[in-house]
Amino acid sequence: MTDIAVTLADKRGTLPPEDKLGFGKIFTDHMFVMDYATGKGWHNARIVPYGQIEISPAAMVLHYGQAIFEGMKAFRTADNRIVVYRPLDHLNRFNHSADILSIPQMDVNVLHDGLKQLIEIDKEWVPKSLGTSLYIRPFVISTDPFVGVKVADQYTVFIILSPVGAYYASGFKPVAIKVEEHFVRAVKGGLGEAKTPANYAASLKAAEVAKKEGYTQVLWLDALEQKYIEEVGTMNIFFKIDNEIITPALNGSILNGITRRSVLAVAKDWGMKVSERRISIEEVYEAHEQGRLQEVFGSGTAAVISPVGELSWKGRKITINNNEIGETSQKLFDYITDIQQGRVADKFGWTGEMAKL
Amino acid sequence: MTDIAVTLADKRGTLPPEDKLGFGKIFTDHMFVMDYATGKGWHNARIVPYGQIEISPAAMVLHYGQAIFEGMKAFRTADNRIVVYRPLDHLNRFNHSADILSIPQMDVNVLHDGLKQLIEIDKEWVPKSLGTSLYIRPFVISTDPFVGVKVADQYTVFIILSPVGAYYASGFKPVAIKVEEHFVRAVKGGLGEAKTPANYAASLKAAEVAKKEGYTQVLWLDALEQKYIEEVGTMNIFFKIDNEIITPALNGSILNGITRRSVLAVAKDWGMKVSERRISIEEVYEAHEQGRLQEVFGSGTAAVISPVGELSWKGRKITINNNEIGETSQKLFDYITDIQQGRVADKFGWTGEMAKL
Ligand SMILES: Cc1ncc(COP(=O)(O)O)c(C=O)c1O
Ligand SMILES: Cc1ncc(COP(=O)(O)O)c(C=O)c1O
């Protein structure tokens, strides 16, 4: 176990009613923190009371965006264990993002130990109702007080925790998505594969416009030809065509989603035909016209599976599966959430136990 | 005049020896701050002592990068006036960046008044040696403590000031620049035209690699074909071919540089042939082969003019103008810095007086 100094909060907060949690607004009593300085490496791993942080107005992250983050979830199982879904996969991706952003690599074991101790301390904050969870947000910021573009010499990594309500509070149902034809999120040679603020900053305008038009998110096309499908705002995307599950191949400009990996593994395990390949929006529309497009769904930590009931591309709207949840979408959602909340055996070894209540 | 509450620092710092200033490491005694909240608009404009700021670890800027900045300079003239170079052009560009990042527009007059009062208060910090200046960094960050991707509801704008040494402390001389062929900074439909952290985050890896290879910066090519010239890390780029001054046209993916505008205006005023158009790296190399490439130089607030003595593209190195400062580069540098520091008449009306000593 890593040596982590713990300073407990004087007063503990309490978990609000579980149907009032929402997403990302409430935080637990503590956070994990660790610093980096060139020459010294990562040091001073600690758990401290959650609260405001002090930074310089010249802190590099505020000016040059050298930063990364992750997003994963802890669940409370029926037998009162706290498990995190694929923690090492998320922490390894965190380090992959670090590499892309020229941020020094972290010891995944230290992060994992820190997370485990943090969850042990704040375990009363993990909600238990169906669909609720504890959202885990590790992130690194560059903190040198320096106004000039360069790779920073000082960083801090944090892990903060937020109890979140059921994503489908008003029922599991299909969403309408706009295929973006003007804005671009990421390009080959850019930062698309990293979980870094830059990619989300680049998505705001398009999402704002789409929301005004009544869509929940945008589906990004490739930056070069605006032809091939990339991913959704905060989800990877899947198409079921002729009973085959198709998702865009990892190409350097989309996120290597952990839920995407789970979907691929489960579908394969079920004996379904699965392929990761380049797929154009034309191909999807053509399949729809020919009655071969059976389902469309997104995959991501927040929603797990999000069925898509409508796509709109250049003003051409198509309704998928009668705007109903597809059979595979439903099965995947049920099975993955059953694994996460311990209702079925975890045959893939995806959940990591962090605490017992 | 805008109503700006002023809280003075208890103790004033002092300007270090002007040959020890460097860039971006030292800050003055005060800063301008103003907040925004949805429903309330921009409010509470104030000048406060420069110092650490408190933000939530969940502050949106740290996670989703919704932020913008500007960079301009104040100079001390021989007759002891403090002037800022093209302040309104910079503040209007600040608002243009805000628009691209879905950040609410600011009243340019309020910012200008805030800057003026701030400089009046900290005017002793403006260095006077040749080439020195007071670097001005306005920036906006999104501050909602919310872990989810959306346009924020709370922002703070700051203006901080940093006295900076002569950019060419060891003499005005040409630099070597690497033409980037792998990484991409920005793409049409993306954020390239905004001064926002995302673009600089996207430049770190390429700059790091180039530095290791002995180059000071990279020259970006277009994201689509890696063929057409965009700009340098923190400068726009100019080529003098057959006595014509050529710079890439504004295309949505490069910054609309204020120094670029100055160069174009001055060169035109001198009766030179000037054009803003698409220019490929092949064209530059071809012109060099034919002996028609006379000069290459960058333009930006930090360096004003930076002559380029060497380009390297796909391992092919070319030396420009014998690695000496070109005639036009030198003339532009001299004339623009003379205007900035009040040594010649400001016939374009570019300098704005902010204080008198
Ligand atoms: C851009 C983007 N793509 C895809 C995903 C889905 O990834 P994961 O399944 O790892 O949550 C996310 C969310 O994390 C995301 O932000
Ligand atoms: C990407 C980029 N291009 C160009 C420039 C030059 O712009 P300006 O002349 O306004 O400083 C800068 C610096 O501000 C920059 O960061």
XYZ file of C-alpha atoms in Angstrom, chain A residues 12-357:
346
model
C -19.141 15.014 7.544
C -21.818 15.881 5.022
C -24.731 13.618 4.224
C -25.943 12.047 1.038
C -29.057 13.891 -0.218
C -32.206 11.893 -1.068
C -31.147 9.589 -3.890
C -33.815 10.823 -6.280
C -32.483 14.383 -5.920
C -28.857 13.689 -6.803
C -28.699 14.820 -10.405
C -25.252 14.712 -12.007
C -21.974 16.323 -11.007
C -23.252 18.935 -8.550
C -22.614 17.305 -5.164
C -19.223 16.237 -3.880
C -18.143 14.015 -1.015
C -16.174 15.027 2.093
C -12.667 14.261 0.866
C -10.414 14.274 -2.155
C -7.129 12.664 -3.138
C -4.299 15.025 -4.100
C -0.693 14.503 -5.260
C 1.860 16.983 -6.601
C 4.550 16.870 -9.243
C 7.611 19.022 -9.676
C 10.375 18.541 -12.221
C 13.347 16.948 -10.472
C 11.173 15.697 -7.639
C 8.623 13.601 -9.496
C 5.160 12.853 -8.139
C 5.104 13.321 -4.376
C 3.001 14.134 -1.339
C 0.098 11.788 -2.025
C -2.585 12.746 0.442
C -6.268 12.664 1.238
C -7.660 15.980 2.460
C -11.091 17.488 3.088
C -12.850 18.384 -0.157
C -12.856 22.126 -0.658
C -11.731 25.151 -2.635
C -8.215 25.041 -4.020
C -5.780 27.919 -4.295
C -3.994 28.514 -7.554
C -2.117 31.348 -9.134
C -4.071 33.441 -11.651
C -1.063 32.700 -13.870
C -1.403 28.911 -13.376
C -0.637 27.438 -16.773
C -3.764 25.288 -16.966
C -5.931 28.419 -17.087
C -4.017 29.763 -20.097
C -2.656 26.835 -22.063
C -4.947 23.984 -21.109
C -2.327 21.382 -20.268
C -4.675 19.102 -18.349
C -6.352 15.698 -18.510
C -9.163 13.893 -16.744
C -10.949 10.592 -16.364
C -14.482 9.557 -15.509
C -15.478 6.252 -13.934
C -18.038 4.971 -11.479
C -18.331 3.141 -8.185
C -21.455 1.175 -7.329
C -22.966 -0.227 -4.181
C -23.890 -3.847 -4.656
C -26.864 -5.615 -3.109
C -24.513 -7.285 -0.621
C -23.112 -3.875 0.374
C -19.739 -3.963 -1.277
C -18.438 -0.875 -3.094
C -17.043 -1.801 -6.488
C -15.476 0.358 -9.189
C -16.036 -0.507 -12.822
C -12.784 -1.220 -14.693
C -10.626 1.054 -12.504
C -7.281 0.003 -13.962
C -8.496 0.446 -17.528
C -9.549 3.988 -16.657
C -6.292 4.755 -14.845
C -4.223 3.386 -17.705
C -6.164 5.538 -20.138
C -5.493 8.470 -17.795
C -1.771 7.857 -18.300
C -2.270 7.550 -22.045
C -3.942 10.974 -22.038
C -1.018 12.245 -19.924
C 1.396 11.095 -22.593
C -0.493 12.883 -25.364
C -0.498 16.095 -23.310
C 3.206 15.824 -22.319
C 2.196 15.355 -18.674
C 4.520 13.092 -16.642
C 3.344 9.508 -16.195
C 1.805 8.571 -12.843
C 2.153 5.310 -10.950
C -1.174 3.611 -11.555
C -0.821 1.660 -8.299
C -0.505 4.863 -6.303
C -3.618 6.259 -7.958
C -5.453 2.998 -7.391
C -4.452 2.894 -3.708
C -5.400 6.541 -3.320
C -8.787 5.910 -4.888
C -9.352 2.865 -2.703
C -8.533 4.712 0.510
C -10.605 7.689 -0.569
C -13.617 5.505 -1.273
C -13.160 3.663 2.027
C -13.272 7.020 3.843
C -16.236 8.367 1.874
C -18.108 5.097 1.369
C -21.298 6.370 3.013
C -21.616 8.654 -0.012
C -22.190 5.811 -2.469
C -25.911 5.760 -3.229
C -27.707 2.441 -3.550
C -30.848 2.890 -5.634
C -31.024 1.284 -9.039
C -29.036 3.314 -11.563
C -27.297 5.544 -9.023
C -23.543 5.531 -8.508
C -20.556 7.432 -7.245
C -18.953 9.248 -10.161
C -15.147 9.376 -9.861
C -13.258 12.231 -11.481
C -9.451 12.020 -11.501
C -7.796 15.023 -13.164
C -4.406 16.645 -13.585
C -3.764 20.371 -13.947
C -0.533 22.232 -14.702
C 0.112 24.827 -12.015
C 3.348 26.749 -12.782
C 2.632 30.465 -12.378
C 4.023 31.256 -15.812
C 2.570 33.134 -18.736
C 4.275 31.532 -21.728
C 3.572 28.449 -23.823
C 5.675 25.464 -22.726
C 5.369 22.064 -21.116
C 4.821 22.788 -17.409
C 7.134 21.808 -14.552
C 4.483 21.599 -11.846
C 1.278 19.585 -11.776
C -1.332 18.432 -9.302
C -3.495 15.356 -9.691
C -6.832 15.240 -7.876
C -9.502 12.614 -7.459
C -12.901 14.004 -6.527
C -16.108 12.031 -6.004
C -19.688 12.917 -6.825
C -22.743 10.803 -5.993
C -24.956 10.809 -9.078
C -28.568 9.955 -9.693
C -29.919 7.523 -12.218
C -29.044 8.728 -15.731
C -32.433 7.588 -16.934
C -34.378 9.174 -14.074
C -37.405 9.613 -16.313
C -37.036 6.177 -17.903
C -34.631 4.465 -20.295
C -35.546 5.921 -23.667
C -34.117 6.796 -27.063
C -32.579 10.198 -27.767
C -32.451 12.355 -30.898
C -28.987 13.158 -32.224
C -27.828 15.694 -34.785
C -25.108 14.724 -37.238
C -22.757 17.717 -37.144
C -21.835 19.101 -40.545
C -20.125 22.360 -39.700
C -18.107 22.121 -36.508
C -15.264 19.705 -35.896
C -14.165 18.253 -32.571
C -10.812 16.685 -33.339
C -8.556 15.708 -36.190
C -5.864 13.106 -36.795
C -2.607 14.522 -35.423
C -4.577 16.374 -32.763
C -5.781 15.536 -29.264
C -8.929 13.519 -30.065
C -7.747 10.339 -28.396
C -6.986 12.066 -25.092
C -9.475 12.888 -22.388
C -8.412 16.526 -22.182
C -10.332 19.786 -21.730
C -9.441 20.973 -25.261
C -11.725 18.416 -26.915
C -14.698 19.423 -24.808
C -14.056 23.140 -25.329
C -14.186 22.374 -29.057
C -17.582 20.729 -28.671
C -19.471 23.481 -26.855
C -20.683 25.596 -29.751
C -21.976 22.655 -31.769
C -23.738 21.202 -28.735
C -25.300 24.575 -27.944
C -26.686 24.911 -31.471
C -27.910 21.298 -31.499
C -29.648 21.724 -28.149
C -31.524 24.769 -29.449
C -32.690 22.637 -32.354
C -33.975 19.972 -29.971
C -31.167 17.401 -30.061
C -29.462 16.031 -26.964
C -26.002 15.645 -28.502
C -24.128 15.784 -31.793
C -22.603 12.950 -33.760
C -19.201 14.052 -35.033
C -17.945 13.259 -38.504
C -14.275 13.137 -39.466
C -12.565 16.514 -39.825
C -11.116 15.830 -43.250
C -14.090 14.835 -45.353
C -17.026 15.238 -42.945
C -18.008 11.803 -44.136
C -16.917 9.101 -41.693
C -18.504 8.674 -38.296
C -16.411 9.436 -35.228
C -18.298 9.522 -31.932
C -20.938 11.404 -29.964
C -20.282 14.267 -27.491
C -19.475 11.997 -24.554
C -20.150 8.559 -26.019
C -18.871 6.158 -28.620
C -21.428 5.063 -31.198
C -22.673 1.694 -32.435
C -24.851 0.613 -35.345
C -26.656 -2.674 -35.686
C -26.993 -3.428 -39.390
C -28.038 -6.873 -40.654
C -27.510 -8.248 -37.147
C -23.923 -7.046 -37.120
C -22.677 -4.635 -34.447
C -20.513 -1.970 -36.087
C -18.547 0.804 -34.409
C -15.962 3.208 -35.859
C -12.415 1.858 -35.521
C -10.023 3.670 -33.203
C -8.252 6.110 -35.499
C -6.435 8.489 -33.184
C -9.138 11.124 -33.163
C -11.800 9.417 -31.035
C -11.742 8.301 -27.427
C -10.969 4.656 -26.746
C -14.068 4.269 -24.600
C -14.074 1.768 -21.767
C -17.799 1.123 -22.247
C -17.078 0.660 -25.960
C -14.638 -2.094 -25.013
C -17.238 -3.661 -22.742
C -19.885 -3.609 -25.473
C -17.521 -5.224 -27.976
C -16.504 -7.923 -25.492
C -20.054 -8.725 -24.424
C -21.471 -8.779 -27.952
C -18.662 -11.093 -29.069
C -19.265 -13.276 -26.030
C -22.907 -13.520 -27.046
C -21.789 -14.796 -30.436
C -22.778 -11.670 -32.288
C -20.900 -10.522 -35.352
C -18.924 -7.447 -34.310
C -16.744 -5.116 -36.328
C -14.618 -2.066 -35.703
C -14.158 -0.316 -39.007
C -14.569 2.921 -40.891
C -18.239 3.630 -41.456
C -19.677 6.593 -43.321
C -22.863 8.430 -42.528
C -24.031 7.631 -46.079
C -23.711 3.934 -45.353
C -25.913 4.327 -42.281
C -28.547 6.285 -44.192
C -28.454 3.781 -47.035
C -28.862 0.868 -44.624
C -31.825 2.681 -43.131
C -33.418 3.196 -46.525
C -33.032 -0.477 -47.283
C -34.532 -1.447 -43.951
C -31.297 -2.982 -42.717
C -30.487 -0.457 -39.937
C -31.876 -2.121 -36.838
C -30.426 -0.126 -33.959
C -28.175 2.795 -33.115
C -26.832 3.342 -29.611
C -24.143 5.259 -27.766
C -21.859 3.877 -25.070
C -20.280 5.792 -22.206
C -19.678 5.808 -18.487
C -22.493 8.249 -17.724
C -25.315 6.554 -19.634
C -23.808 3.075 -20.111
C -25.995 2.540 -23.199
C -28.039 5.278 -24.822
C -30.411 4.163 -27.566
C -30.695 6.607 -30.452
C -34.214 6.981 -31.843
C -33.588 9.731 -34.367
C -30.702 10.987 -36.469
C -30.705 14.224 -38.410
C -28.110 14.831 -41.117
C -28.267 17.840 -43.413
C -31.891 18.222 -42.484
C -32.711 14.603 -43.375
C -34.262 12.960 -40.340
C -34.498 9.242 -39.916
C -36.319 7.358 -37.205
C -34.581 4.252 -35.959
C -36.428 1.164 -34.783
C -39.639 3.123 -34.586
C -38.055 5.315 -31.895
C -38.141 2.348 -29.551
C -35.341 0.766 -27.559
C -33.723 -1.971 -29.624
C -33.381 -5.509 -28.385
C -29.569 -5.414 -28.318
C -29.434 -1.963 -26.695
C -31.715 -3.174 -23.936
C -29.837 -6.433 -23.427
C -26.466 -4.674 -23.287
C -27.744 -2.061 -20.881
C -29.260 -4.661 -18.580
C -26.268 -6.968 -18.646
C -23.559 -4.328 -18.138
C -25.469 -2.565 -15.358
C -26.132 -5.966 -13.773
C -22.376 -6.615 -13.719
C -21.688 -3.135 -12.359
C -24.168 -3.440 -9.529
C -23.302 -7.045 -8.765
C -26.587 -8.609 -9.833
C -24.873 -11.145 -12.111
C -21.501 -12.864 -11.926
C -18.666 -10.679 -13.172
C -17.219 -13.222 -15.594
C -14.981 -10.647 -17.277
C -13.391 -9.518 -13.996
C -14.382 -5.913 -14.629
C -15.352 -4.791 -11.150
C -12.752 -3.998 -8.497
C -13.811 -4.092 -4.864
C -12.830 -0.924 -2.999
C -14.674 -1.137 0.322
C -17.322 -2.995 2.305
C -20.131 -1.341 4.170
